[in-house]
Amino acid sequence: MTAPTGTVDLRGEPRRLRRELRVKRVFLAAAVVSIAISIAIVASLAGNAIRFFTEVDKASLLDVGWFPRRSRFDLLTPIAGTLVMSGIAMLVAAPLGLGAAIYLSEYARPRVRRLLKPVLEILAGIPSVVLGFFALLWIGPNIIVELLNSPKPATILTASIGVGILVTPLVASVSEDALRAVPQGLREASYGLGAKKSTTVRTVVVPAAVSGIMASLILGLSRAIGETMVTFMAAGAVGGALRTWDPLDSGTTLTAAIASVATGSDQVAGEALAFDGVFALGITLFAITLLLNWVSDRFVRRVREKY
Amino acid sequence: MASRSEAIDTAAIVRQSLHGRRFSPGGLAFELSLLVMLLVSLAVLVTLLADIISGALPVFRDRGIDFVTSGITLDSATAGVWTGLVGSVGIAIIVAVIAFPLGLGAAVYLEEYAPDNSLTRFIQTNIRNLAGVPSIVYGLLGLAVFVRLVDLIGLGGSASTGGRNILAAGITLAVLVLPIVIITASEALRAVPDTIREAGFGVGATRWEVVRHHVLPSAAPGVLTGTVLALARAFGETAPLLVIGVATGFFSAGSAGLFDRLTGPYTALPVVVLSWSRQADPAFKENLAPAAILVLLVVLFAANTAAVVLRNRYDRKW
Amino acid sequence: MLTKTWTALVLVLALIATACGGDDTSGEGDGGGGAGTIVISGSSTVEPISARNAQKFAELNPDVTISVEGPGTGDGFKKFCAGATDISGASRAIQDSESEDCAANGVDYVELNVAIDGLSVLTSINNTAVGCLDFKDLYALIGPESLGFDNWSQASALGSELGATHAPYPDAPLVITAPGEESGTYDTFVEFVIEDLAEERGQENAARLDYVASPNDNTIISGIAGSDTSLGWVGYAFFVENQDTVAALAVDDGESGCVEPTSESIADGSYPLSRPLFIYVNTSKAAAKQELVDYVDFYLSEDGLASVGETGYVALADYSETTGAWANR
């Protein structure tokens, strides 16, 4: 845009403009740090993971189980453990979280909602080591052994229930936000047509918020898959386990297997590749959660576009 | 005839629908099942808290504040959480020093300066993705990069510590919470209405002057709230610390100086919980670990309350 | 209003700073790259003794930073031989591959025998069906050929084939919880119980893959306590601490009959799974770090050796060999 002749130069003194540019560069640098972090994550995971995959005996990648210190690197074992664990965790968290969210958003009195919503948010911040402790010393002996009569207290199911409890407040909080975002007019229109409250909720409000609800479930699933401490403490055979799909077996997950090998050192006993194998698990985990985040992001964006 | 009676029926149905049946079993069952879900969620969490508090109570009844102010020992009668608390607070300070300026800077760039181009969108997507990366992956990053980096620049402590110190822990957790700081700070900046900026530009202020004197002060409560929540997250993290070599057993820093504390071995409150849950003496897992959890939860609760108060007290409605 | 926010923030930060600076007042740090630190890793069986001594030592030497962990003998030696620790606890002697590793990295060390442990084979206190097992029984139940057995009776055929004393076994669920491969306690068990028979029968020299392996001795104890006819093994001290939930089985090496682990039977060697516990000290670091020498001196003093009994292990009858080895490092 060229200024018409004769107007005053409003661009200000050069010193100020130079400072302006310097400041902008500083802020740009801060923003670019996040890209550097991503590159560092991918590079540090991929470096060791590639070394692992080139040097490992390919047959040991499909063995009977994940025993890194005995050169049995069955990747399917921790992946199966992760799928079973996060699946059951969501079976716990989805009904509890969604039920709580719908009740709070549609049925609860404003005062109850104002009281419980911050409670949920605070509960969503309970550190995972606390749930790990609870799973190991309460869920294991009381639910798994006493109630289900399993001989082993530390099983994948023990960890699953712990993780399910951990992500319930997250699912509840995020999907409650989505339900609240449904315009009031939609509800009123439904009542105006003579629909009952439960009909309105089931056929109008929940479908309108379905993108946000899906996003909350995917977010919860992603959190469950990436959760470490609960499985590390309560799943039993985290350092090495046979491949199993039975939740009442002791087992391991991607995260717990990483934690039990890489505790503070790249010096672990056994096979030289045991440590590099951890990065192979790490990059698998990274890829899964990245995919889930991408999907959840798509859902969230659809909500934004709608209203 | 037929058509007439039909019309009457329709009117009756409409009237009935408009009034609604007094008693709707389906609707009530639906509402009740939702309520049950909510109550079960709360009951589980109450059980969790009750289990922890009932285990912790004897410790606080017998020893009071002494439990908080004594260091880690092997005797259940004298062990306390002070060493872990100091480590966690130290980590939180380092996290704040690194993540706050970086996060705020990135947010200011994205909200105030960034043109709407593909680089900006890439940075934004990237930050959202980073926020969802599991914490243990940050641990692997810390082990592969930050521990070595700290050792390389001569702050790794003795050869036996080799960079597995509180500085590396602080950097790792700062990187972990950075996306949270950026996202919450961005939201706070976005909430400042454009009229404030336009008024500033209108009197000839540069962008930086507008940001510094008008936008940032208005957004400060939101930014601080986000930072406090991010620090609370860092305070409760355990898994990445395990990967980057936190001391998991007995640990005493005694009267070591500040430099030795920063470069030497360290431990943190959540790690104390973990290590006490595996002690042979049952008093540790039955009473002391719950007591340590209670201290952890009180700290986090205080931080969360501070954040909420900050938000409610100073947040301006535009 | 905003000034208030910032003032509040500064106040909070100042409070935190004073709170954590509180115990720095007597700070007399050696500075210079964090001298004054001792890092101890290795066996989780030896960890209680080293930790107790670390605590006693820290009371006498408050200026020393000292940390003790117990990831397992194997992982401990990996770190030790990379120069990443000063002392490594071991519930077995160093293996050739490990000492080559140390030599390759220029780590010189001295081996100090500090205590005797009786590797305890455990079951639930509710187990009335089994009271004693010999090595062949244990091989039939836990050895490489028992993969998939989740009931004691499934091992009966193998036990009879081996000529085990206590076969056939009861019809009861079999859940095994024990340390994993990073642990010296696992290595000792395999060496004592499985190695000879596995070699004879051309099997892998290892325990079955499908037992619950945990690095956490408490998880092992609760796993064993979890079912009435469970099986597992840990160091003697963890058994002693948990006698209200787990019971030790008597063990028969095939020669001297069933012997229960007690401090007497472990001390006189009549318990067949008795084994020495060691600490390995990095001697080049000891030459450079006075605090490391002080710590080991304390370890071998009367007060330090008292920790052996205090943590539930059995002291050597005579420590002159140990102190001699330390003096001649």
Coordinates of C-alpha atoms in Angstrom, one line a residue, chain C residues 54-270:
Chain C
A54 CA 23.8 -44.9 54.2
Q55 CA 21.3 -43.6 56.7
K56 CA 23.7 -44.1 59.7
F57 CA 26.5 -42.7 57.7
A58 CA 24.5 -39.6 56.6
E59 CA 23.8 -38.8 60.2
L60 CA 27.5 -38.7 61.0
N61 CA 28.4 -37.0 57.7
P62 CA 25.6 -34.6 56.8
D63 CA 27.6 -32.9 54.1
V64 CA 27.6 -36.1 51.9
T65 CA 24.9 -36.7 49.3
I66 CA 24.1 -40.4 49.2
S67 CA 21.6 -42.4 47.2
V68 CA 20.9 -46.1 47.3
E69 CA 18.7 -48.0 44.8
G70 CA 18.1 -51.7 44.0
P71 CA 17.2 -52.4 40.4
G72 CA 18.8 -55.8 40.5
T73 CA 22.3 -57.3 40.5
G74 CA 22.6 -57.5 36.7
D75 CA 21.4 -54.0 36.0
G76 CA 23.6 -52.8 38.9
F77 CA 26.7 -54.3 37.4
K78 CA 25.9 -52.8 34.0
K79 CA 25.9 -49.3 35.6
F80 CA 28.8 -50.1 37.8
C81 CA 31.0 -51.2 35.0
A82 CA 30.1 -48.2 33.0
G83 CA 31.4 -46.0 35.9
A84 CA 27.9 -44.8 36.6
T85 CA 27.9 -45.9 40.3
D86 CA 30.4 -46.0 43.1
I87 CA 29.2 -49.2 44.8
S88 CA 27.2 -52.1 43.5
G89 CA 25.4 -54.6 45.7
A90 CA 25.3 -58.2 44.4
S91 CA 23.5 -61.3 45.5
R92 CA 25.8 -63.4 43.4
A93 CA 29.5 -63.0 42.4
I94 CA 30.3 -61.0 39.4
Q95 CA 30.1 -63.0 36.1
D96 CA 33.0 -63.2 33.6
S97 CA 31.2 -61.1 31.0
E98 CA 30.5 -58.4 33.6
S99 CA 34.1 -58.3 34.8
E100 CA 35.3 -58.0 31.2
D101 CA 32.9 -55.2 30.8
C102 CA 34.4 -53.5 33.8
A103 CA 37.9 -54.0 32.5
A104 CA 37.0 -52.6 29.1
N105 CA 35.8 -49.4 30.8
G106 CA 38.8 -49.2 33.1
V107 CA 36.7 -49.8 36.2
D108 CA 38.8 -51.5 38.9
Y109 CA 36.9 -52.9 41.8
V110 CA 37.2 -54.9 45.1
E111 CA 34.6 -57.6 46.1
L112 CA 33.5 -57.5 49.7
N113 CA 31.4 -60.3 51.2
V114 CA 29.2 -58.6 53.7
A115 CA 26.5 -61.1 54.7
I116 CA 24.8 -64.4 54.0
D117 CA 21.3 -64.7 52.7
G118 CA 19.0 -67.7 52.5
L119 CA 17.1 -67.6 49.3
S120 CA 13.7 -68.4 50.6
V121 CA 11.1 -70.5 48.6
L122 CA 7.8 -69.2 49.7
T123 CA 4.1 -70.1 49.6
S124 CA 1.0 -68.6 51.2
I125 CA 0.6 -69.2 55.0
N126 CA -2.7 -70.9 54.1
N127 CA -0.9 -73.7 52.1
T128 CA -1.2 -76.9 54.1
A129 CA -0.7 -79.2 51.1
V130 CA 3.0 -78.7 50.7
G131 CA 5.7 -78.2 53.4
C132 CA 9.0 -79.3 51.7
L133 CA 10.3 -79.5 48.2
D134 CA 13.6 -80.9 46.8
F135 CA 15.5 -79.4 43.9
K136 CA 13.9 -81.9 41.5
D137 CA 10.4 -80.9 42.6
L138 CA 11.4 -77.2 42.1
Y139 CA 12.7 -78.0 38.6
A140 CA 9.5 -79.8 37.7
L141 CA 7.4 -76.9 38.9
I142 CA 9.5 -73.9 37.9
G143 CA 12.1 -75.2 35.4
P144 CA 12.0 -74.6 31.6
E145 CA 9.9 -77.7 30.9
S146 CA 7.1 -76.6 33.1
L147 CA 5.9 -73.9 30.7
G148 CA 2.1 -73.7 30.8
F149 CA 1.5 -75.6 34.1
D150 CA -1.1 -73.7 36.0
N151 CA -1.9 -76.6 38.4
W152 CA 0.5 -78.4 40.6
S153 CA -0.7 -81.8 39.4
Q154 CA 0.4 -81.0 35.9
A155 CA 4.0 -81.2 37.1
S156 CA 3.5 -84.7 38.7
A157 CA 4.5 -86.7 35.6
L158 CA 7.7 -84.6 35.1
G159 CA 8.4 -84.8 38.9
S160 CA 8.1 -88.6 38.9
E161 CA 10.2 -88.9 35.8
L162 CA 13.0 -87.0 37.5
G163 CA 12.6 -89.0 40.7
A164 CA 11.5 -86.0 42.8
T165 CA 10.7 -86.9 46.4
H166 CA 7.4 -85.1 46.7
A167 CA 5.7 -86.0 43.4
P168 CA 2.8 -86.4 42.7
Y169 CA 1.7 -83.0 43.6
P170 CA -1.8 -81.9 44.8
D171 CA -4.5 -80.8 42.5
A172 CA -4.3 -77.1 43.2
P173 CA -3.8 -73.9 41.2
L174 CA -0.1 -73.0 40.7
V175 CA 0.8 -69.3 40.5
I176 CA 4.5 -68.4 40.6
T177 CA 5.7 -64.9 41.4
A178 CA 9.4 -64.2 41.6
P179 CA 12.2 -61.8 40.6
G180 CA 13.0 -61.2 36.9
E181 CA 16.2 -61.7 34.9
E182 CA 17.7 -58.5 36.1
S183 CA 17.9 -59.9 39.6
G184 CA 20.7 -61.8 41.2
T185 CA 18.1 -63.7 43.2
Y186 CA 16.8 -65.1 40.0
D187 CA 20.3 -66.0 38.8
T188 CA 21.0 -67.7 42.1
F189 CA 17.9 -69.7 41.9
V190 CA 18.6 -70.8 38.4
E191 CA 22.2 -71.6 39.3
F192 CA 21.3 -73.7 42.4
V193 CA 18.2 -75.4 41.4
I194 CA 17.8 -75.5 37.6
E195 CA 21.3 -75.4 36.0
D196 CA 22.4 -79.0 36.5
L197 CA 19.1 -80.6 35.6
A198 CA 18.6 -78.4 32.6
E199 CA 22.1 -79.2 31.3
E200 CA 21.5 -82.9 31.9
R201 CA 18.2 -82.8 30.0
G202 CA 19.4 -80.4 27.2
Q203 CA 17.1 -77.6 28.2
E204 CA 17.5 -73.8 28.3
N205 CA 19.2 -72.8 31.5
A206 CA 16.4 -70.6 32.7
A207 CA 13.2 -70.6 34.6
R208 CA 9.9 -71.1 32.8
L209 CA 8.8 -68.0 30.9
D210 CA 5.3 -67.7 32.2
Y211 CA 5.9 -66.9 35.9
V212 CA 5.0 -63.4 37.1
A213 CA 8.3 -61.6 37.2
S214 CA 8.5 -58.4 39.2
P215 CA 11.4 -56.2 40.2
N216 CA 9.4 -55.2 43.2
D217 CA 9.9 -57.5 46.2
N218 CA 6.6 -56.4 47.7
T219 CA 4.7 -57.2 44.6
I220 CA 6.2 -60.7 44.8
I221 CA 5.2 -61.0 48.4
S222 CA 1.6 -59.9 47.7
G223 CA 1.5 -62.2 44.6
I224 CA 2.5 -65.1 46.8
A225 CA 0.1 -64.2 49.5
G226 CA -2.7 -63.8 46.9
S227 CA -3.4 -67.5 46.3
D228 CA -3.3 -70.3 48.8
T229 CA -1.1 -72.7 46.8
S230 CA 1.3 -70.1 45.3
L231 CA 5.0 -70.5 44.9
G232 CA 7.9 -68.0 44.6
W233 CA 11.2 -67.0 46.0
V234 CA 12.8 -63.9 47.5
G235 CA 15.7 -63.0 49.8
Y236 CA 15.5 -64.1 53.4
A237 CA 14.9 -60.5 54.8
F238 CA 11.7 -60.0 52.7
F239 CA 10.4 -63.3 54.1
V240 CA 11.2 -62.4 57.7
E241 CA 9.4 -59.0 57.3
N242 CA 6.2 -60.7 55.9
Q243 CA 5.8 -63.8 58.0
D244 CA 2.2 -62.9 58.7
T245 CA 1.2 -63.5 55.0
V246 CA 3.8 -65.9 53.5
A247 CA 5.5 -69.1 54.7
A248 CA 8.8 -70.5 53.8
L249 CA 9.0 -74.1 52.4
A250 CA 11.7 -76.3 53.7
V251 CA 14.2 -77.2 50.9
D252 CA 16.0 -80.5 50.3
D253 CA 19.1 -80.6 48.1
G254 CA 18.8 -84.3 47.8
E255 CA 21.4 -85.1 50.4
S256 CA 20.7 -83.7 53.8
G257 CA 16.9 -83.8 53.9
C258 CA 14.4 -81.0 54.4
V259 CA 15.9 -77.8 56.0
E260 CA 13.9 -74.7 56.7
P261 CA 15.6 -71.3 56.3
T262 CA 16.4 -69.8 59.7
S263 CA 19.3 -67.6 60.7
E264 CA 21.1 -70.7 62.2
S265 CA 20.6 -72.9 59.2
I266 CA 21.7 -70.1 56.8
A267 CA 24.7 -69.2 58.9
D268 CA 26.0 -72.8 59.2
G269 CA 25.3 -73.5 55.5
S270 CA 23.0 -76.4 56.2

